[in-house]
Amino acid sequence: MPRRPCAYASLCKPGPGPIPSSKRACKVPDRSPFWSVVIPLYNKGPYIEATVASVLAQSDPDFEIVVVDDGSTDQGASLVEALPDPRIRLIRQANAGVSAARNQGIQASRGEFVAFLDGDDLYHPECLARLRALHGQFPQACVLGGREQRVAHDDMAGHRFSSLPAQLPCRIVDNLPAEFLRAGLPFSSSSVAVNRHLLASLPFAFPPGESMGEDLDLWFRLAELGPVALIDAQIAVYRVGIADSLMGSYRALELLPVWLRLEQRATEMTAASEVRRASLRLVAEMRLTLARVLVVKGMRTAAVKLWVSGWRAIVGRRWWFTVLILLSPRLAALIR
């Protein structure tokens, strides 16, 4: 992949190790920016100005902002259009979903790296600078990411970012499915960046027509092409609202296409590998989770089918507990 020398490379120690702070001031170049920050927008009018402002406040100013309005019915797009900064571009499209909006933003991007930010989330002021330093240290990484901080919607107004340490621990992940099994996804769709040329080489980035798990699908596919570089710091804020908790069970139901594609790619791997084994185990775990959701919803026949399809990959405590739920939900509740 073509790579411009990192302006912060001298601040990074070679090889594994901590990533130092970077607050070097520089002018916004006339050339294409290093970063394209893609923000999908759909009815986020009350939050979008704060979201864009968090990008404008970055210590690394070498960016453009591409906001893709996905047919919003509120004033969000007009608020973005009124912002005077020339680095902001607004693209309007008919409502087609978050995947289509992000894909449109990728196509319109000019930066070397595409960073993503949801329309109601926030960047830490050093988010892009720290990711750029991470790239300088691990130029072979296909994905750059950091952790997010989850903040309740009611607490966002008074939220203040804490200063990041001068040096941050960092690491390479070569097996994202195994990492997901161990501790969940180590980054979010608002704390991640990908080389634009790599995204352009894919048949599609985010799966069209999908709005649940669409980001996971892309991250797993990218991780199969190369390593993921991570910094152990909260570089973005994820807004948690009432809608998130209400959608929990439905989100699990709609994730299945993502796991089926992961399973298909794993079974097509020619050699047995740790990634293949972790992928199949992860899909089996998701089947068990979904089976338990279906039992709660009274859909026992569908739950049994999922349970049977997952038993070969994982026979453990969760598998047997799911059996118990299917046979006797009351008994399972007593011993849980």
PDB file of N, CA and C in Angstrom, residues 54-103:
ATOM      1  N   SER A  54     -15.659  18.147  17.656  1.00  0.00           N
ATOM      2  CA  SER A  54     -14.623  17.302  18.258  1.00  0.00           C
ATOM      3  C   SER A  54     -13.540  16.942  17.246  1.00  0.00           C
ATOM      4  N   VAL A  55     -13.894  16.920  15.968  1.00  0.00           N
ATOM      5  CA  VAL A  55     -12.886  16.692  14.928  1.00  0.00           C
ATOM      6  C   VAL A  55     -12.088  17.969  14.682  1.00  0.00           C
ATOM      7  N   LEU A  56     -12.773  19.087  14.617  1.00  0.00           N
ATOM      8  CA  LEU A  56     -12.093  20.366  14.393  1.00  0.00           C
ATOM      9  C   LEU A  56     -11.119  20.687  15.519  1.00  0.00           C
ATOM     10  N   ALA A  57     -11.324  20.117  16.688  1.00  0.00           N
ATOM     11  CA  ALA A  57     -10.458  20.383  17.839  1.00  0.00           C
ATOM     12  C   ALA A  57      -9.250  19.454  17.900  1.00  0.00           C
ATOM     13  N   GLN A  58      -9.021  18.639  16.871  1.00  0.00           N
ATOM     14  CA  GLN A  58      -7.918  17.686  16.893  1.00  0.00           C
ATOM     15  C   GLN A  58      -6.557  18.370  16.919  1.00  0.00           C
ATOM     16  N   SER A  59      -5.631  17.790  17.659  1.00  0.00           N
ATOM     17  CA  SER A  59      -4.267  18.327  17.699  1.00  0.00           C
ATOM     18  C   SER A  59      -3.529  18.077  16.387  1.00  0.00           C
ATOM     19  N   ASP A  60      -3.969  17.101  15.624  1.00  0.00           N
ATOM     20  CA  ASP A  60      -3.451  16.876  14.267  1.00  0.00           C
ATOM     21  C   ASP A  60      -4.474  17.451  13.292  1.00  0.00           C
ATOM     22  N   PRO A  61      -4.184  18.604  12.666  1.00  0.00           N
ATOM     23  CA  PRO A  61      -5.179  19.265  11.824  1.00  0.00           C
ATOM     24  C   PRO A  61      -5.177  18.805  10.371  1.00  0.00           C
ATOM     25  N   ASP A  62      -4.422  17.761  10.050  1.00  0.00           N
ATOM     26  CA  ASP A  62      -4.269  17.325   8.662  1.00  0.00           C
ATOM     27  C   ASP A  62      -5.419  16.400   8.265  1.00  0.00           C
ATOM     28  N   PHE A  63      -6.618  16.965   8.154  1.00  0.00           N
ATOM     29  CA  PHE A  63      -7.802  16.149   7.897  1.00  0.00           C
ATOM     30  C   PHE A  63      -8.819  16.897   7.052  1.00  0.00           C
ATOM     31  N   GLU A  64      -9.729  16.131   6.498  1.00  0.00           N
ATOM     32  CA  GLU A  64     -10.972  16.639   5.945  1.00  0.00           C
ATOM     33  C   GLU A  64     -12.103  15.894   6.633  1.00  0.00           C
ATOM     34  N   ILE A  65     -13.274  16.496   6.660  1.00  0.00           N
ATOM     35  CA  ILE A  65     -14.458  15.869   7.252  1.00  0.00           C
ATOM     36  C   ILE A  65     -15.480  15.658   6.146  1.00  0.00           C
ATOM     37  N   VAL A  66     -15.909  14.429   5.965  1.00  0.00           N
ATOM     38  CA  VAL A  66     -16.911  14.093   4.956  1.00  0.00           C
ATOM     39  C   VAL A  66     -18.166  13.627   5.682  1.00  0.00           C
ATOM     40  N   VAL A  67     -19.169  14.481   5.715  1.00  0.00           N
ATOM     41  CA  VAL A  67     -20.448  14.141   6.349  1.00  0.00           C
ATOM     42  C   VAL A  67     -21.406  13.686   5.257  1.00  0.00           C
ATOM     43  N   VAL A  68     -21.953  12.498   5.404  1.00  0.00           N
ATOM     44  CA  VAL A  68     -22.905  11.968   4.426  1.00  0.00           C
ATOM     45  C   VAL A  68     -24.278  11.920   5.074  1.00  0.00           C
ATOM     46  N   ASP A  69     -25.146  12.825   4.628  1.00  0.00           N
ATOM     47  CA  ASP A  69     -26.509  12.853   5.163  1.00  0.00           C
ATOM     48  C   ASP A  69     -27.347  11.800   4.450  1.00  0.00           C
ATOM     49  N   ASP A  70     -27.865  10.857   5.217  1.00  0.00           N
ATOM     50  CA  ASP A  70     -28.595   9.718   4.667  1.00  0.00           C
ATOM     51  C   ASP A  70     -30.098   9.978   4.676  1.00  0.00           C
ATOM     52  N   GLY A  71     -30.496  11.074   4.042  1.00  0.00           N
ATOM     53  CA  GLY A  71     -31.920  11.386   3.945  1.00  0.00           C
ATOM     54  C   GLY A  71     -32.550  11.779   5.258  1.00  0.00           C
ATOM     55  N   SER A  72     -31.823  12.528   6.079  1.00  0.00           N
ATOM     56  CA  SER A  72     -32.361  12.956   7.375  1.00  0.00           C
ATOM     57  C   SER A  72     -33.623  13.791   7.201  1.00  0.00           C
ATOM     58  N   THR A  73     -34.502  13.694   8.193  1.00  0.00           N
ATOM     59  CA  THR A  73     -35.725  14.498   8.175  1.00  0.00           C
ATOM     60  C   THR A  73     -35.666  15.625   9.203  1.00  0.00           C
ATOM     61  N   ASP A  74     -34.513  15.790   9.856  1.00  0.00           N
ATOM     62  CA  ASP A  74     -34.363  16.888  10.808  1.00  0.00           C
ATOM     63  C   ASP A  74     -33.418  17.941  10.227  1.00  0.00           C
ATOM     64  N   GLN A  75     -32.921  18.836  11.060  1.00  0.00           N
ATOM     65  CA  GLN A  75     -32.117  19.963  10.599  1.00  0.00           C
ATOM     66  C   GLN A  75     -30.633  19.668  10.583  1.00  0.00           C
ATOM     67  N   GLY A  76     -30.227  18.419  10.822  1.00  0.00           N
ATOM     68  CA  GLY A  76     -28.813  18.088  10.956  1.00  0.00           C
ATOM     69  C   GLY A  76     -27.966  18.495   9.766  1.00  0.00           C
ATOM     70  N   ALA A  77     -28.420  18.180   8.559  1.00  0.00           N
ATOM     71  CA  ALA A  77     -27.635  18.506   7.363  1.00  0.00           C
ATOM     72  C   ALA A  77     -27.483  20.009   7.199  1.00  0.00           C
ATOM     73  N   SER A  78     -28.526  20.760   7.485  1.00  0.00           N
ATOM     74  CA  SER A  78     -28.451  22.221   7.379  1.00  0.00           C
ATOM     75  C   SER A  78     -27.462  22.798   8.382  1.00  0.00           C
ATOM     76  N   LEU A  79     -27.399  22.213   9.567  1.00  0.00           N
ATOM     77  CA  LEU A  79     -26.436  22.673  10.569  1.00  0.00           C
ATOM     78  C   LEU A  79     -25.008  22.448  10.091  1.00  0.00           C
ATOM     79  N   VAL A  80     -24.757  21.306   9.469  1.00  0.00           N
ATOM     80  CA  VAL A  80     -23.423  21.026   8.937  1.00  0.00           C
ATOM     81  C   VAL A  80     -23.097  21.977   7.795  1.00  0.00           C
ATOM     82  N   GLU A  81     -24.067  22.199   6.934  1.00  0.00           N
ATOM     83  CA  GLU A  81     -23.860  23.074   5.777  1.00  0.00           C
ATOM     84  C   GLU A  81     -23.504  24.492   6.201  1.00  0.00           C
ATOM     85  N   ALA A  82     -23.981  24.910   7.358  1.00  0.00           N
ATOM     86  CA  ALA A  82     -23.732  26.276   7.832  1.00  0.00           C
ATOM     87  C   ALA A  82     -22.362  26.437   8.483  1.00  0.00           C
ATOM     88  N   LEU A  83     -21.666  25.341   8.746  1.00  0.00           N
ATOM     89  CA  LEU A  83     -20.352  25.435   9.382  1.00  0.00           C
ATOM     90  C   LEU A  83     -19.341  25.992   8.384  1.00  0.00           C
ATOM     91  N   PRO A  84     -18.529  26.985   8.774  1.00  0.00           N
ATOM     92  CA  PRO A  84     -17.697  27.708   7.811  1.00  0.00           C
ATOM     93  C   PRO A  84     -16.368  27.048   7.469  1.00  0.00           C
ATOM     94  N   ASP A  85     -15.944  26.039   8.195  1.00  0.00           N
ATOM     95  CA  ASP A  85     -14.606  25.481   7.970  1.00  0.00           C
ATOM     96  C   ASP A  85     -14.525  24.810   6.593  1.00  0.00           C
ATOM     97  N   PRO A  86     -13.540  25.187   5.754  1.00  0.00           N
ATOM     98  CA  PRO A  86     -13.448  24.631   4.400  1.00  0.00           C
ATOM     99  C   PRO A  86     -13.083  23.150   4.371  1.00  0.00           C
ATOM    100  N   ARG A  87     -12.660  22.598   5.492  1.00  0.00           N
ATOM    101  CA  ARG A  87     -12.320  21.173   5.519  1.00  0.00           C
ATOM    102  C   ARG A  87     -13.553  20.284   5.627  1.00  0.00           C
ATOM    103  N   ILE A  88     -14.723  20.892   5.783  1.00  0.00           N
ATOM    104  CA  ILE A  88     -15.965  20.127   5.934  1.00  0.00           C
ATOM    105  C   ILE A  88     -16.662  20.019   4.585  1.00  0.00           C
ATOM    106  N   ARG A  89     -17.014  18.806   4.197  1.00  0.00           N
ATOM    107  CA  ARG A  89     -17.817  18.586   2.997  1.00  0.00           C
ATOM    108  C   ARG A  89     -19.088  17.831   3.384  1.00  0.00           C
ATOM    109  N   LEU A  90     -20.199  18.250   2.812  1.00  0.00           N
ATOM    110  CA  LEU A  90     -21.487  17.610   3.061  1.00  0.00           C
ATOM    111  C   LEU A  90     -21.975  16.956   1.786  1.00  0.00           C
ATOM    112  N   ILE A  91     -22.326  15.686   1.886  1.00  0.00           N
ATOM    113  CA  ILE A  91     -22.897  14.941   0.768  1.00  0.00           C
ATOM    114  C   ILE A  91     -24.293  14.504   1.177  1.00  0.00           C
ATOM    115  N   ARG A  92     -25.256  14.754   0.326  1.00  0.00           N
ATOM    116  CA  ARG A  92     -26.637  14.345   0.604  1.00  0.00           C
ATOM    117  C   ARG A  92     -27.009  13.171  -0.292  1.00  0.00           C
ATOM    118  N   GLN A  93     -27.723  12.209   0.283  1.00  0.00           N
ATOM    119  CA  GLN A  93     -28.219  11.085  -0.493  1.00  0.00           C
ATOM    120  C   GLN A  93     -29.588  10.683   0.035  1.00  0.00           C
ATOM    121  N   ALA A  94     -30.356   9.999  -0.821  1.00  0.00           N
ATOM    122  CA  ALA A  94     -31.625   9.445  -0.364  1.00  0.00           C
ATOM    123  C   ALA A  94     -31.339   8.373   0.679  1.00  0.00           C
ATOM    124  N   ASN A  95     -32.276   8.194   1.593  1.00  0.00           N
ATOM    125  CA  ASN A  95     -32.058   7.248   2.683  1.00  0.00           C
ATOM    126  C   ASN A  95     -31.766   5.848   2.145  1.00  0.00           C
ATOM    127  N   ALA A  96     -30.590   5.329   2.510  1.00  0.00           N
ATOM    128  CA  ALA A  96     -30.180   4.002   2.052  1.00  0.00           C
ATOM    129  C   ALA A  96     -29.513   3.204   3.155  1.00  0.00           C
ATOM    130  N   GLY A  97     -29.432   3.760   4.363  1.00  0.00           N
ATOM    131  CA  GLY A  97     -28.841   3.040   5.480  1.00  0.00           C
ATOM    132  C   GLY A  97     -27.416   3.457   5.772  1.00  0.00           C
ATOM    133  N   VAL A  98     -26.967   3.090   6.972  1.00  0.00           N
ATOM    134  CA  VAL A  98     -25.657   3.536   7.437  1.00  0.00           C
ATOM    135  C   VAL A  98     -24.525   2.953   6.603  1.00  0.00           C
ATOM    136  N   SER A  99     -24.669   1.723   6.112  1.00  0.00           N
ATOM    137  CA  SER A  99     -23.609   1.135   5.290  1.00  0.00           C
ATOM    138  C   SER A  99     -23.414   1.929   4.009  1.00  0.00           C
ATOM    139  N   ALA A 100     -24.523   2.248   3.344  1.00  0.00           N
ATOM    140  CA  ALA A 100     -24.433   3.022   2.107  1.00  0.00           C
ATOM    141  C   ALA A 100     -23.854   4.406   2.364  1.00  0.00           C
ATOM    142  N   ALA A 101     -24.209   5.012   3.496  1.00  0.00           N
ATOM    143  CA  ALA A 101     -23.681   6.340   3.819  1.00  0.00           C
ATOM    144  C   ALA A 101     -22.174   6.286   4.041  1.00  0.00           C
ATOM    145  N   ARG A 102     -21.712   5.309   4.799  1.00  0.00           N
ATOM    146  CA  ARG A 102     -20.267   5.188   5.020  1.00  0.00           C
ATOM    147  C   ARG A 102     -19.536   4.874   3.715  1.00  0.00           C
ATOM    148  N   ASN A 103     -20.103   3.990   2.900  1.00  0.00           N
ATOM    149  CA  ASN A 103     -19.467   3.659   1.623  1.00  0.00           C
ATOM    150  C   ASN A 103     -19.375   4.877   0.717  1.00  0.00           C
TER     151      ASN A 103
END
